[in-house]
Coordinates of C-alpha atoms in Angstrom, one line a residue:
Chain F
K133 CA 0.0 0.0 0.0
A134 CA 1.4 3.4 -1.0
P135 CA 1.7 5.9 1.8
D136 CA 0.1 9.3 1.5
L137 CA 3.0 11.7 0.9
S138 CA 1.0 14.7 -0.3
S139 CA 1.3 16.6 2.9
V140 CA 5.2 16.3 3.1
N141 CA 7.2 19.5 3.3
K142 CA 9.9 19.6 0.8
V143 CA 13.3 20.5 2.4
S144 CA 15.6 19.9 -0.6
N145 CA 15.7 18.8 -4.2
V146 CA 18.5 16.3 -3.9
F147 CA 16.2 13.5 -5.3
E148 CA 14.4 15.6 -7.8
D149 CA 12.8 13.2 -10.3
V150 CA 14.4 10.2 -8.8
E151 CA 12.1 7.1 -8.1
F152 CA 12.8 4.8 -5.3
C153 CA 11.4 1.6 -4.1
V154 CA 11.9 1.1 -0.3
M155 CA 11.5 -2.6 0.5
T156 CA 12.3 -2.7 4.2
G157 CA 13.3 -0.4 7.0
T158 CA 16.2 -0.6 9.4
G159 CA 16.1 -1.1 13.1
K160 CA 16.3 2.6 13.6
Y161 CA 14.1 3.9 10.7
S162 CA 10.9 2.2 9.5
K163 CA 10.1 1.8 5.9
S164 CA 7.5 4.6 6.0
E165 CA 10.0 7.0 7.7
L166 CA 12.5 6.4 4.9
E167 CA 9.8 6.9 2.3
S168 CA 8.6 10.2 3.8
R169 CA 12.2 11.5 4.0
I170 CA 12.7 10.6 0.3
A171 CA 9.6 12.7 -0.4
E172 CA 11.0 15.6 1.7
C173 CA 14.1 15.5 -0.6
G174 CA 12.0 15.7 -3.7
G175 CA 12.1 12.0 -4.7
S176 CA 9.2 9.7 -5.5
V177 CA 8.4 6.4 -4.0
V178 CA 6.8 3.3 -5.6
Q179 CA 5.8 0.0 -3.9
N180 CA 7.1 -2.2 -6.7
P181 CA 10.2 -1.4 -8.8
G182 CA 9.5 -0.6 -12.4
P183 CA 11.5 0.5 -15.5
D184 CA 11.9 4.0 -14.1
T185 CA 13.0 3.0 -10.6
Y186 CA 16.5 4.3 -9.8
C187 CA 17.2 1.7 -7.2
V188 CA 15.7 -0.6 -4.5
I189 CA 16.4 0.4 -0.9
V190 CA 16.9 -2.3 1.7
G191 CA 17.2 -2.1 5.4
A192 CA 16.8 -5.7 6.3
E193 CA 16.8 -8.6 4.0
N194 CA 13.7 -10.8 3.6
V195 CA 12.1 -13.0 1.0
R196 CA 10.9 -10.2 -1.2
V197 CA 14.4 -8.7 -1.2
K198 CA 15.8 -12.1 -2.2
N199 CA 13.4 -12.3 -5.1
I200 CA 14.3 -8.8 -6.3
I201 CA 18.0 -9.8 -6.2
A202 CA 17.3 -13.1 -8.1
S203 CA 15.5 -11.1 -10.8
N204 CA 18.9 -9.4 -11.5
K205 CA 17.2 -6.3 -12.9
Y206 CA 17.7 -3.7 -10.2
D207 CA 20.4 -2.2 -8.1
V208 CA 19.7 -3.1 -4.5
V209 CA 21.2 -0.5 -2.1
R210 CA 21.6 -0.4 1.7
A211 CA 19.5 2.1 3.6
E212 CA 22.7 3.4 5.0
W213 CA 23.4 5.1 1.7
L214 CA 20.1 6.9 1.8
L215 CA 20.8 8.0 5.3
Q216 CA 24.2 9.4 4.2
C217 CA 22.4 11.3 1.4
F218 CA 20.0 12.8 3.9
Q219 CA 22.8 13.7 6.2
T220 CA 25.0 15.4 3.6
K221 CA 22.1 16.7 1.5
M222 CA 23.9 15.3 -1.5
L223 CA 23.6 12.4 -3.9
V224 CA 26.4 10.4 -2.4
P225 CA 28.2 8.2 -5.1
W226 CA 27.6 4.5 -4.7
Q227 CA 30.4 2.5 -3.2
P228 CA 30.7 -1.3 -3.1
A229 CA 29.9 -1.2 0.6
F230 CA 26.5 0.2 -0.1
M231 CA 25.6 -2.4 -2.7
V232 CA 23.5 -5.4 -1.8
H233 CA 23.1 -6.4 -5.4
M234 CA 24.1 -4.8 -8.7
S235 CA 22.3 -4.9 -12.0
P236 CA 24.6 -6.1 -14.9
D237 CA 25.1 -2.5 -16.1
T238 CA 26.1 -1.2 -12.7
K239 CA 28.3 -4.2 -12.1
E240 CA 30.2 -3.5 -15.3
H241 CA 30.6 0.1 -14.2
F242 CA 31.9 -1.0 -10.8
A243 CA 34.3 -3.5 -12.3
R244 CA 36.1 -0.7 -13.9
E245 CA 36.5 1.2 -10.6
Y246 CA 36.7 -1.5 -8.0
D247 CA 38.0 -5.0 -7.6
R248 CA 35.7 -7.9 -6.7
Y249 CA 36.2 -7.2 -3.0
G250 CA 35.2 -3.5 -3.4
D251 CA 38.7 -2.0 -3.1
S252 CA 39.2 0.9 -5.5
Y253 CA 41.8 0.5 -8.3
T254 CA 42.7 4.1 -8.3
A255 CA 41.6 5.7 -5.0
D256 CA 43.9 5.3 -2.0
T257 CA 42.5 3.3 0.8
D258 CA 42.7 3.8 4.6
V259 CA 42.4 1.7 7.7
A260 CA 38.6 2.1 8.0
Q261 CA 38.0 1.4 4.3
L262 CA 40.4 -1.6 4.2
K263 CA 38.7 -3.0 7.3
E264 CA 35.4 -2.6 5.6
V265 CA 36.7 -4.3 2.5
F266 CA 38.1 -7.2 4.6
S267 CA 34.9 -7.6 6.5
R268 CA 33.0 -8.1 3.4
M269 CA 35.2 -10.9 2.1
K270 CA 33.6 -14.2 2.6
G271 CA 35.1 -17.6 3.5
N272 CA 38.2 -17.4 5.5
K273 CA 40.9 -19.6 4.2
V274 CA 43.7 -19.5 6.7
M275 CA 47.2 -18.9 5.4
P276 CA 49.9 -21.4 6.5
L277 CA 52.9 -20.0 8.5
D278 CA 55.5 -20.6 5.8
M279 CA 53.5 -18.6 3.3
I280 CA 53.3 -15.8 5.8
A281 CA 57.1 -16.0 6.2
E282 CA 57.6 -15.7 2.5
L283 CA 55.2 -12.8 2.3
E284 CA 57.0 -11.0 5.1
E285 CA 60.3 -11.5 3.4
R286 CA 59.0 -10.2 0.1
Y287 CA 57.8 -7.0 1.7
S288 CA 60.7 -6.7 4.2
W289 CA 58.4 -7.0 7.2
N290 CA 60.5 -9.7 8.7
S291 CA 62.3 -7.2 10.9
C292 CA 59.0 -6.8 12.8
Q293 CA 59.4 -7.5 16.5
L294 CA 56.5 -9.9 16.4
S295 CA 58.3 -12.0 13.8
I296 CA 61.5 -12.7 15.7
F297 CA 61.3 -16.5 15.1
R298 CA 59.5 -16.4 11.7
G299 CA 60.5 -19.2 9.4
N300 CA 61.9 -21.4 12.1
T301 CA 60.4 -24.8 12.9
I302 CA 61.0 -25.5 16.6
Y303 CA 60.7 -28.6 18.8
V304 CA 60.4 -27.7 22.5
D305 CA 61.8 -30.4 24.8
C306 CA 58.7 -30.6 27.0
Y307 CA 57.8 -34.2 26.6
A308 CA 59.1 -36.8 29.1
I309 CA 59.8 -39.1 26.1
V310 CA 61.0 -37.6 22.9
N311 CA 58.4 -37.6 20.1
E312 CA 55.6 -38.8 22.5
P313 CA 53.3 -35.8 22.8
R314 CA 51.2 -37.7 25.3
T315 CA 54.0 -37.5 27.8
K316 CA 53.9 -33.7 28.0
I317 CA 55.4 -32.3 31.2
H318 CA 52.9 -29.7 32.5
G319 CA 53.5 -26.5 34.5
T320 CA 57.0 -25.9 33.4
T321 CA 58.5 -22.8 31.9
L322 CA 59.2 -24.6 28.7
S323 CA 55.5 -24.7 27.9
I324 CA 55.5 -20.9 28.2
R325 CA 58.6 -20.8 26.0
A326 CA 56.6 -22.8 23.4
L327 CA 53.8 -20.2 23.5
E328 CA 56.3 -17.3 23.3
L329 CA 57.9 -18.9 20.3
R330 CA 54.5 -19.2 18.6
F331 CA 53.6 -15.7 19.5
Y332 CA 56.7 -14.4 17.9
G333 CA 56.2 -16.2 14.7
A334 CA 57.7 -19.6 15.0
K335 CA 56.2 -22.9 13.9
V336 CA 56.2 -25.1 17.0
V337 CA 56.0 -28.8 16.3
S338 CA 55.5 -31.7 18.7
Y339 CA 57.6 -34.2 16.7
L340 CA 61.3 -34.0 16.2
D341 CA 61.4 -34.7 12.5
E342 CA 63.7 -33.8 9.7
G343 CA 63.2 -30.2 8.9
V344 CA 63.1 -28.9 12.5
S345 CA 65.5 -26.0 12.7
H346 CA 65.9 -25.7 16.5
V347 CA 65.3 -27.7 19.6
V348 CA 64.8 -25.7 22.8
V349 CA 65.7 -27.4 26.1
G350 CA 65.3 -26.3 29.7
E351 CA 67.3 -27.2 32.8
D352 CA 66.7 -30.9 32.3
H353 CA 69.3 -32.1 29.8
S354 CA 68.5 -35.8 30.2
R355 CA 67.2 -36.2 26.6
V356 CA 69.9 -34.2 24.9
K357 CA 72.0 -37.2 24.2
E358 CA 69.1 -39.0 22.5
M359 CA 68.2 -36.0 20.5
K360 CA 71.8 -35.7 19.3
A361 CA 71.8 -39.3 18.3
L362 CA 68.6 -38.6 16.3
R363 CA 70.3 -35.6 14.7
R364 CA 73.1 -37.8 13.3
T365 CA 70.5 -39.6 11.2
F366 CA 69.1 -36.3 9.7
G367 CA 70.5 -34.7 6.6
K368 CA 69.5 -31.2 7.7
K369 CA 70.9 -30.6 11.2
F370 CA 69.0 -28.7 13.9
K371 CA 70.5 -26.6 16.6
I372 CA 70.0 -27.5 20.3
V373 CA 69.7 -24.3 22.3
S374 CA 68.8 -23.4 25.9
E375 CA 65.6 -21.6 26.6
L376 CA 67.6 -18.4 27.2
W377 CA 67.9 -18.1 23.5
V378 CA 64.1 -17.5 23.4
T379 CA 63.9 -15.2 26.4
Q380 CA 66.8 -13.1 25.5
S381 CA 65.7 -12.8 21.8
V382 CA 62.3 -11.7 23.0
E383 CA 63.7 -9.2 25.5
E384 CA 65.9 -7.6 22.9
G385 CA 63.3 -7.8 20.1
V386 CA 65.8 -9.5 17.6
P387 CA 66.7 -13.1 17.0
K388 CA 69.9 -13.7 19.0
N389 CA 72.8 -15.7 17.5
E390 CA 72.2 -19.3 18.5
N391 CA 75.9 -20.1 19.0
Q392 CA 76.2 -18.7 22.5
Y393 CA 73.2 -20.7 23.6
L394 CA 74.2 -24.1 22.1
I395 CA 73.9 -27.2 24.3
Chain M
M229 CA 62.0 -14.0 73.2
E230 CA 63.4 -16.6 70.8
K231 CA 64.3 -20.1 71.6
T232 CA 65.9 -23.1 70.0
L233 CA 66.1 -26.6 71.3
N234 CA 68.9 -28.9 70.1
R235 CA 70.2 -32.4 70.9
I236 CA 73.9 -32.4 71.8
H237 CA 76.3 -35.1 72.7
P238 CA 79.2 -34.5 75.2
V239 CA 82.6 -35.2 73.8
S240 CA 83.4 -37.4 76.8
N241 CA 80.5 -39.8 76.0
P242 CA 79.0 -39.4 72.5
E243 CA 76.4 -42.0 73.4
E244 CA 74.8 -39.7 75.9
T245 CA 72.2 -37.2 74.8
Y246 CA 71.5 -33.9 76.3
F247 CA 68.8 -31.3 75.4
L248 CA 70.1 -27.8 75.1
Q249 CA 67.7 -24.9 75.0
V250 CA 69.1 -21.5 74.2
S251 CA 66.8 -18.4 74.7
W252 CA 67.6 -14.8 73.8
E253 CA 66.1 -11.5 73.0
K254 CA 66.4 -10.2 69.4
D255 CA 70.1 -11.2 69.1
L256 CA 72.4 -13.7 70.7
G257 CA 75.0 -11.0 71.2
T258 CA 72.9 -9.3 73.9
G259 CA 73.1 -12.3 76.2
F260 CA 71.3 -15.6 76.4
G261 CA 69.9 -18.1 78.8
I262 CA 70.7 -21.8 78.7
I263 CA 68.8 -24.8 79.9
L264 CA 70.5 -28.2 79.7
S265 CA 68.8 -31.4 80.6
D266 CA 69.5 -35.1 80.2
G267 CA 65.8 -35.9 80.7
Q268 CA 66.1 -36.4 84.4
C269 CA 68.1 -33.6 85.7
A270 CA 68.1 -30.0 84.5
W271 CA 70.5 -27.1 84.9
T272 CA 70.2 -23.5 84.0
G273 CA 72.5 -20.6 83.4
K274 CA 72.9 -17.2 81.8
V275 CA 75.5 -15.5 79.7
S276 CA 75.4 -11.7 79.8
E277 CA 76.2 -9.2 77.1
A278 CA 79.3 -8.2 79.1
E279 CA 80.6 -11.7 79.3
I280 CA 80.2 -12.2 75.6
S281 CA 82.2 -9.0 75.0
R282 CA 84.9 -10.2 77.5
E283 CA 85.2 -13.6 75.9
A284 CA 85.6 -12.1 72.5
A285 CA 88.2 -9.7 73.8
D286 CA 90.1 -12.5 75.6
M287 CA 90.2 -14.4 72.3
E288 CA 91.2 -11.3 70.4
M289 CA 88.3 -11.9 68.1
N290 CA 86.1 -9.5 66.4
R291 CA 82.9 -9.4 68.5
E292 CA 80.6 -9.9 65.5
K293 CA 82.6 -12.9 64.4
Y294 CA 82.5 -14.3 67.9
V295 CA 78.7 -14.0 68.1
E296 CA 78.5 -15.7 64.7
E297 CA 80.5 -18.6 66.1
L298 CA 78.2 -18.8 69.1
K299 CA 75.2 -19.0 66.9
N300 CA 76.8 -21.8 64.9
A301 CA 77.7 -23.7 68.1
L302 CA 74.6 -23.2 70.1
I303 CA 71.6 -22.7 67.8
A304 CA 72.5 -23.9 64.3
G305 CA 71.6 -27.5 65.1
E306 CA 72.2 -30.3 62.6
E307 CA 74.3 -28.5 60.0
S308 CA 77.0 -27.7 62.5
T309 CA 77.3 -31.1 64.1
G310 CA 80.9 -32.2 64.3
K311 CA 82.2 -28.7 63.9
Y312 CA 81.7 -28.0 67.6
D313 CA 82.3 -29.9 70.8
F314 CA 80.4 -29.8 74.0
V315 CA 82.0 -30.6 77.3
I316 CA 79.7 -31.4 80.2
S317 CA 81.0 -32.2 83.6
R318 CA 78.7 -32.7 86.6
D319 CA 79.6 -33.2 90.2
E320 CA 78.5 -36.1 92.3
E321 CA 75.3 -34.6 93.7
N322 CA 74.4 -33.1 90.3
V323 CA 74.2 -29.7 92.0
E324 CA 76.6 -28.0 89.6
C325 CA 77.3 -28.7 86.0
H326 CA 80.1 -27.3 84.0
F327 CA 79.2 -26.6 80.5
S328 CA 81.6 -25.5 77.8
Y329 CA 81.4 -25.2 74.0
E330 CA 84.5 -25.4 71.7
K331 CA 85.2 -25.0 68.1
N332 CA 86.7 -28.0 66.4
L333 CA 89.8 -27.3 64.4
K334 CA 92.1 -29.6 62.4
D335 CA 94.8 -29.4 65.2
G336 CA 92.7 -29.5 68.4
S337 CA 90.0 -27.1 69.5
F338 CA 89.5 -23.8 71.1
R339 CA 87.0 -22.9 73.8
L340 CA 84.4 -20.4 72.7
G341 CA 82.8 -20.2 76.1
S342 CA 82.0 -21.9 79.3
L343 CA 79.7 -21.4 82.3
K344 CA 78.6 -23.0 85.5
L345 CA 75.0 -24.1 85.4
Q346 CA 72.8 -24.3 88.4
K347 CA 70.7 -27.3 89.2
V348 CA 67.0 -26.8 88.7
L349 CA 64.9 -28.0 91.6
S350 CA 62.0 -29.2 89.6
P351 CA 63.5 -30.9 86.5
A352 CA 60.1 -32.3 85.6
E353 CA 58.8 -28.7 85.0
V354 CA 61.8 -28.1 82.7
V355 CA 61.2 -31.3 80.8
K356 CA 57.5 -30.4 80.5
E357 CA 58.5 -27.0 79.2
L358 CA 60.8 -28.5 76.6
I359 CA 58.2 -30.9 75.4
G360 CA 55.7 -28.1 75.3
Y361 CA 58.0 -26.1 73.3
C362 CA 58.5 -29.0 70.8
L363 CA 54.7 -29.5 70.5
D364 CA 54.0 -25.8 70.0
R365 CA 56.7 -25.7 67.3
L366 CA 55.4 -28.8 65.7
G367 CA 51.9 -27.3 65.6
R368 CA 53.1 -24.1 64.1
L369 CA 55.2 -25.9 61.5
Q370 CA 52.2 -28.1 60.6
A371 CA 50.0 -25.1 60.2
K372 CA 52.6 -23.4 58.1
N373 CA 53.1 -26.4 56.0
E374 CA 49.4 -26.6 55.3
H375 CA 49.3 -23.0 54.5
L376 CA 52.2 -23.3 52.1
Q377 CA 50.7 -26.4 50.5
K378 CA 47.5 -24.6 49.9
E379 CA 49.4 -21.6 48.6
N380 CA 51.3 -23.8 46.3
E381 CA 48.2 -25.5 45.0
R382 CA 46.6 -22.0 44.4
L383 CA 49.7 -20.9 42.5
F384 CA 49.8 -24.0 40.4
S385 CA 46.2 -23.7 39.4
D386 CA 46.7 -19.9 38.7
W387 CA 49.6 -20.9 36.6
R388 CA 47.6 -23.4 34.6
D389 CA 44.8 -20.9 34.2
V390 CA 47.2 -18.2 32.9
E391 CA 48.9 -20.7 30.6
K392 CA 45.6 -21.6 29.1
R393 CA 44.7 -18.0 28.6
L394 CA 48.0 -17.3 27.1
E395 CA 47.6 -20.1 24.7
K396 CA 44.2 -18.7 23.7
C397 CA 45.8 -15.3 23.1
V398 CA 48.5 -16.9 21.0
E399 CA 46.0 -18.9 19.0
A400 CA 43.9 -15.8 18.4
K401 CA 47.0 -13.9 17.3
E402 CA 48.0 -16.7 14.9
E403 CA 44.5 -16.9 13.5
L404 CA 44.1 -13.2 13.1
E405 CA 47.4 -12.9 11.4
A406 CA 46.8 -15.7 9.0
D407 CA 43.3 -14.4 8.2
L408 CA 44.5 -10.8 7.6
Y409 CA 47.3 -12.0 5.4
N410 CA 44.9 -14.1 3.5
R411 CA 42.6 -11.2 2.9
F412 CA 45.5 -8.9 2.1
I413 CA 46.7 -11.4 -0.5
L414 CA 43.3 -11.6 -2.2
V415 CA 43.1 -7.8 -2.5
L416 CA 46.7 -7.5 -3.6
N417 CA 46.2 -10.1 -6.3
E418 CA 43.2 -8.2 -7.6
K419 CA 45.4 -5.2 -8.1
K420 CA 48.0 -7.3 -9.9
A421 CA 45.4 -8.8 -12.1
K422 CA 44.3 -5.3 -13.0
I423 CA 47.9 -4.2 -13.8
R424 CA 48.3 -7.3 -16.0
N425 CA 45.1 -6.5 -17.8
L426 CA 46.2 -2.9 -18.3
Q427 CA 49.5 -4.1 -19.7
K428 CA 47.7 -6.3 -22.1
L429 CA 45.5 -3.5 -23.2
L430 CA 48.5 -1.3 -23.6
N431 CA 50.3 -3.9 -25.8
E432 CA 47.2 -4.4 -27.9
A433 CA 46.9 -0.6 -28.4
K434 CA 50.6 -0.5 -29.4
E435 CA 50.1 -3.4 -31.8
S436 CA 47.1 -1.8 -33.5
E437 CA 49.0 1.5 -33.7
G438 CA 51.8 -0.4 -35.5
D439 CA 49.3 -2.0 -37.8
G440 CA 47.8 1.4 -38.6

């Protein structure tokens, strides 16, 4: 049912000759509120989109909205855009963040300006915008640590204090029997060291396999002999260092040379 | 008032056991009292601050060092066994008892101090007091032990809790980092794809220019 907008006082001409179809309201503004404010700005409102409708305004998504999207004929825009127009008394340009759905024409236009995640090809971004772009990316594939290490090296971020141990694969000697994760010794400082190593970028493993770069040991040296024997069978040798290597590297914010911590 | 109770064995007869209680105010150097008992008889005596000073002077020893020796001899207990000798000599009627303490050296020993102890008329009272002292001390130690054990359990459970929380923080940091990098890469690659596309268009334009 169309609202009676004949008694509305016009406050601006921002939407002069522009036809809207408001589907739903937001939590703060009802559908009819949005409609009367469009009328105040000189726009017209229809209840079903037609060939002259500029765009469909959506506050909350529902079945009708989904059908409109499925028809792929109209630009479906968030009510936030409308609110920004009211606020600035201007026709705010559409940005990817405002778009719930784009008609094929609009999509093509956007594709020239923005990538598929809504980041502009030409305009600089900032923290807020990038956050917004990131938040709209769906599906979070998690990047493995070694890829992060490569990336950091590529962009010279590897001097970052949070990446002291990046690229290292480390076995912490906190298992009563080597390579038996079930025999973990609890409540020792070594388990804290393991967490520190991870926090500062290392890959901490629970098996002492070929490919491990460091073994960190605490006060208990009873398994060192066994680990050294294991090392002789490896092609790529790991370094056995005391946990001081970890604490002092963290304290100074740079990876310390292992040689003074060798066991 | 502070007290210690130790078991000592006289050099003359190491099989024999005496109980030696030393009591003092604040510091041994300001004088101390002695109660010695073999379980049946008891003797008591006092060493004044002046006597301590005199002994130290007689031995030409620094006073502080002398007091340190006294502490080791009379109140240190187990850890100083063998390093100090005790000489106990009693008369026939057990009225007087001569008590002296000596430091054991490689070549003989030297006397740190000696005093005449007076017989206590009611040794049972003394023995009672000594046992009472032991029981009080035992009670206090037990209470302290319990307290420390509880404290230790609390610390251990706090530690585990903090460790778990730290682990959560580390996991969250790792996940956040991996996720942000992943998003960063996707956006970055979009830009690179655009650059490739523009390069392609540029090359095509150049080619068509060449054709024309």
